[in-house]
mmCIF file with all atom_site columns, C-alpha atoms in Angstrom:
data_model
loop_
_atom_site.group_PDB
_atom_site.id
_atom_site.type_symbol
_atom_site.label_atom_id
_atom_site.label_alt_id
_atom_site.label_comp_id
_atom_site.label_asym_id
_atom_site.label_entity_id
_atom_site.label_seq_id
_atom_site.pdbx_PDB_ins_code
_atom_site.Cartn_x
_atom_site.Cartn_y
_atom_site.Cartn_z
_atom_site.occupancy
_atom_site.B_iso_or_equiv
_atom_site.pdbx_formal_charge
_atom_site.auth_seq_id
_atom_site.auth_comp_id
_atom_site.auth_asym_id
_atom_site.auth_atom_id
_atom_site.pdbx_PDB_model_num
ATOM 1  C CA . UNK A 1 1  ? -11.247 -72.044 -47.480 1.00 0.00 ? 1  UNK A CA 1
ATOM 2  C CA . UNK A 1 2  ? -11.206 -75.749 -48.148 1.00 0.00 ? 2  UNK A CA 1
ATOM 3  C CA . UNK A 1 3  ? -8.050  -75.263 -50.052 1.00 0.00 ? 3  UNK A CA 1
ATOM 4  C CA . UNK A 1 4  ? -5.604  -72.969 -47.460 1.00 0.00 ? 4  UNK A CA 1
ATOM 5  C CA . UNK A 1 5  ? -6.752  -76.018 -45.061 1.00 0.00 ? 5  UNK A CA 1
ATOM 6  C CA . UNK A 1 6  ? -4.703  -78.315 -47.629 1.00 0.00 ? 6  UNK A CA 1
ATOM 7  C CA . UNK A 1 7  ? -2.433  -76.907 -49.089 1.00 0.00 ? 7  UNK A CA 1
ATOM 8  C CA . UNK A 1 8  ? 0.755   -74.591 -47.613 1.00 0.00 ? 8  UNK A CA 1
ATOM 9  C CA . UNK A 1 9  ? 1.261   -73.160 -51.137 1.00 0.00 ? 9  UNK A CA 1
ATOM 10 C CA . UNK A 1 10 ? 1.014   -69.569 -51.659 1.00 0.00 ? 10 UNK A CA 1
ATOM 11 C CA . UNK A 1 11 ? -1.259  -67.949 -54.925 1.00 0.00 ? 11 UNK A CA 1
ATOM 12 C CA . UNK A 1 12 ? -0.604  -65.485 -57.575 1.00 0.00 ? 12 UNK A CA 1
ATOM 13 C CA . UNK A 1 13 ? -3.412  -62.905 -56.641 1.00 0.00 ? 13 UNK A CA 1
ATOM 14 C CA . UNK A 1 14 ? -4.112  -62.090 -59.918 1.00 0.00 ? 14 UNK A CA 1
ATOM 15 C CA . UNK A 1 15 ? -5.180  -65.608 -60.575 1.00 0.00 ? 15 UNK A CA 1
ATOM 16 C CA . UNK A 1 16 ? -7.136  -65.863 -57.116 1.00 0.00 ? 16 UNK A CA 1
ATOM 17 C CA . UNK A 1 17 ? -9.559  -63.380 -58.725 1.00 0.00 ? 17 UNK A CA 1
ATOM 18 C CA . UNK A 1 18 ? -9.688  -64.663 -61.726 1.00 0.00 ? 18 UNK A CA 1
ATOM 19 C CA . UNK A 1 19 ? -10.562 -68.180 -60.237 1.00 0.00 ? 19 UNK A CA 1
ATOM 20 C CA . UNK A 1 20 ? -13.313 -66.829 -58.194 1.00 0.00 ? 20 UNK A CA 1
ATOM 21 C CA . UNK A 1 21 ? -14.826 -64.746 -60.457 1.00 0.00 ? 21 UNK A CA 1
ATOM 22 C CA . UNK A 1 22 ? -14.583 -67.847 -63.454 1.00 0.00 ? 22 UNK A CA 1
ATOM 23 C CA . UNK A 1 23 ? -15.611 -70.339 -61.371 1.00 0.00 ? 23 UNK A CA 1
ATOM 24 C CA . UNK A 1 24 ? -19.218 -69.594 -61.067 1.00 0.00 ? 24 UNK A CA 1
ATOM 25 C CA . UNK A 1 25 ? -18.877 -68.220 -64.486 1.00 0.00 ? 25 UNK A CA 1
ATOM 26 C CA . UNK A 1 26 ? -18.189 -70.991 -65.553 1.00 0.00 ? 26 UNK A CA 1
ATOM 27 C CA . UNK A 1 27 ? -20.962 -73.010 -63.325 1.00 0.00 ? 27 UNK A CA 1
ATOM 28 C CA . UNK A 1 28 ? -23.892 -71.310 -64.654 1.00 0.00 ? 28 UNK A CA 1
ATOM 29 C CA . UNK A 1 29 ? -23.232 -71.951 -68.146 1.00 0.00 ? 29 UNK A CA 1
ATOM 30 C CA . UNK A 1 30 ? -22.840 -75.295 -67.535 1.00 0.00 ? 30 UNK A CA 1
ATOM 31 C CA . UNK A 1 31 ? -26.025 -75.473 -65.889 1.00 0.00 ? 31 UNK A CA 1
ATOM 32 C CA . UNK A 1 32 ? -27.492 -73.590 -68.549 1.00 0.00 ? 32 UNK A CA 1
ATOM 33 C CA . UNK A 1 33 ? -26.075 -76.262 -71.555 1.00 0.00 ? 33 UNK A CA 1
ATOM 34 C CA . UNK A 1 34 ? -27.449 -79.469 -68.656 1.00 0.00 ? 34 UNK A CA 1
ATOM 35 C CA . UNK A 1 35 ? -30.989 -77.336 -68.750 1.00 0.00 ? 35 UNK A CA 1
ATOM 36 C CA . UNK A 1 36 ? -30.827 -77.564 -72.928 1.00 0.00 ? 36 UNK A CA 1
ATOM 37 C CA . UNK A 1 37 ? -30.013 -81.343 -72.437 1.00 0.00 ? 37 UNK A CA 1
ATOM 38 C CA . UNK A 1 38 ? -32.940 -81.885 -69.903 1.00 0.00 ? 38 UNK A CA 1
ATOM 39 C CA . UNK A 1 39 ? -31.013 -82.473 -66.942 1.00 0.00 ? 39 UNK A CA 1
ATOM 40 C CA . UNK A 1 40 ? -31.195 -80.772 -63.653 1.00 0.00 ? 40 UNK A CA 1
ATOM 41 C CA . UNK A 1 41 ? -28.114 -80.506 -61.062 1.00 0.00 ? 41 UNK A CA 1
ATOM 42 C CA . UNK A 1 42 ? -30.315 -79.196 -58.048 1.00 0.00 ? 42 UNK A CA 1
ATOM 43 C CA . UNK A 1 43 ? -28.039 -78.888 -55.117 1.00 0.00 ? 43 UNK A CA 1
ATOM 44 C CA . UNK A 1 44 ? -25.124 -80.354 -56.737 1.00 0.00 ? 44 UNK A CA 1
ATOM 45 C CA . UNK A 1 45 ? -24.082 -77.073 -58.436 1.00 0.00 ? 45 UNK A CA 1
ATOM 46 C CA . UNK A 1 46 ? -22.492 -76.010 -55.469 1.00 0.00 ? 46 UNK A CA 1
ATOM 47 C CA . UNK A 1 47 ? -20.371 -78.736 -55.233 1.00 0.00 ? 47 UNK A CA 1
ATOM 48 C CA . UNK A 1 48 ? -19.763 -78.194 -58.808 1.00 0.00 ? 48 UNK A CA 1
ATOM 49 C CA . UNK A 1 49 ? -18.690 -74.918 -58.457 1.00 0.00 ? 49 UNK A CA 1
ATOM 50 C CA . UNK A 1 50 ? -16.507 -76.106 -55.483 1.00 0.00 ? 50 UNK A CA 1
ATOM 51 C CA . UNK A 1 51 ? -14.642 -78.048 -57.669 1.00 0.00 ? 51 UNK A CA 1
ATOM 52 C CA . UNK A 1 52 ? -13.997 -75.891 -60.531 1.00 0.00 ? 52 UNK A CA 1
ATOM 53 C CA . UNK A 1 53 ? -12.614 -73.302 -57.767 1.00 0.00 ? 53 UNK A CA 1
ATOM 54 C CA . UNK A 1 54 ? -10.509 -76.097 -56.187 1.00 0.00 ? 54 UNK A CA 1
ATOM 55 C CA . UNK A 1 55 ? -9.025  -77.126 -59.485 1.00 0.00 ? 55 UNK A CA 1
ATOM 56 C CA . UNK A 1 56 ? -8.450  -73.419 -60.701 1.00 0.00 ? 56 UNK A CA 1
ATOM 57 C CA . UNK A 1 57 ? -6.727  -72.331 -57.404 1.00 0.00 ? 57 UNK A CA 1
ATOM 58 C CA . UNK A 1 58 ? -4.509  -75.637 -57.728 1.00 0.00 ? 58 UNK A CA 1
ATOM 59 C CA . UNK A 1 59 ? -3.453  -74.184 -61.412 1.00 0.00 ? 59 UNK A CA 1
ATOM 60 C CA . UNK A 1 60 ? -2.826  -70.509 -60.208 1.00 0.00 ? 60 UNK A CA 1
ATOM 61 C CA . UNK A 1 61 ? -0.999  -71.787 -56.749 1.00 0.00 ? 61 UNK A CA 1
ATOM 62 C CA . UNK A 1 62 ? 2.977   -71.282 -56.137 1.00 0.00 ? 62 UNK A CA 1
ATOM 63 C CA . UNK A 1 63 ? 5.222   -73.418 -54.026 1.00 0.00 ? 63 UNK A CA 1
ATOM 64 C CA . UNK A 1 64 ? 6.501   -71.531 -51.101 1.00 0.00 ? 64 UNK A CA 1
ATOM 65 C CA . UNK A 1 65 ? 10.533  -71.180 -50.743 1.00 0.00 ? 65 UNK A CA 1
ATOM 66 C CA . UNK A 1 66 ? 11.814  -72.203 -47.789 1.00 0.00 ? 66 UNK A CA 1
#
């Protein structure tokens, strides 16, 4: 949501899905490996995960032709 709001560029829509399904993938293993290390995110996983989506769209997104 946060990124359409920025960004005018259009995305491939096989990459959309593979963003959103890596992306909290990807954020519960790295909570897991903080858990081994004896450190706790709490709340902050979600803006983790935010910004692991936010990056990935930005790699998957397309300019738009005018």
């Amino acid at each position: 949501f946060f990124y359409g709001i920025l960004h005018k560029k259009g995305l491939h829509p096989k990459g959309l899905i593979t963003v959103c399904i890596l992306g909290p993938i990807l954020t519960y293993l790295i909570n897991l490996y903080a858990n081994n290390l004896n450190f706790s995110f709490g709340a902050t996983l979600i803006i983790l995960n935010a910004s692991i989506t936010y990056i990935g769209l930005h790699l998957v997104s397309k300019r738009i032709e005018k």
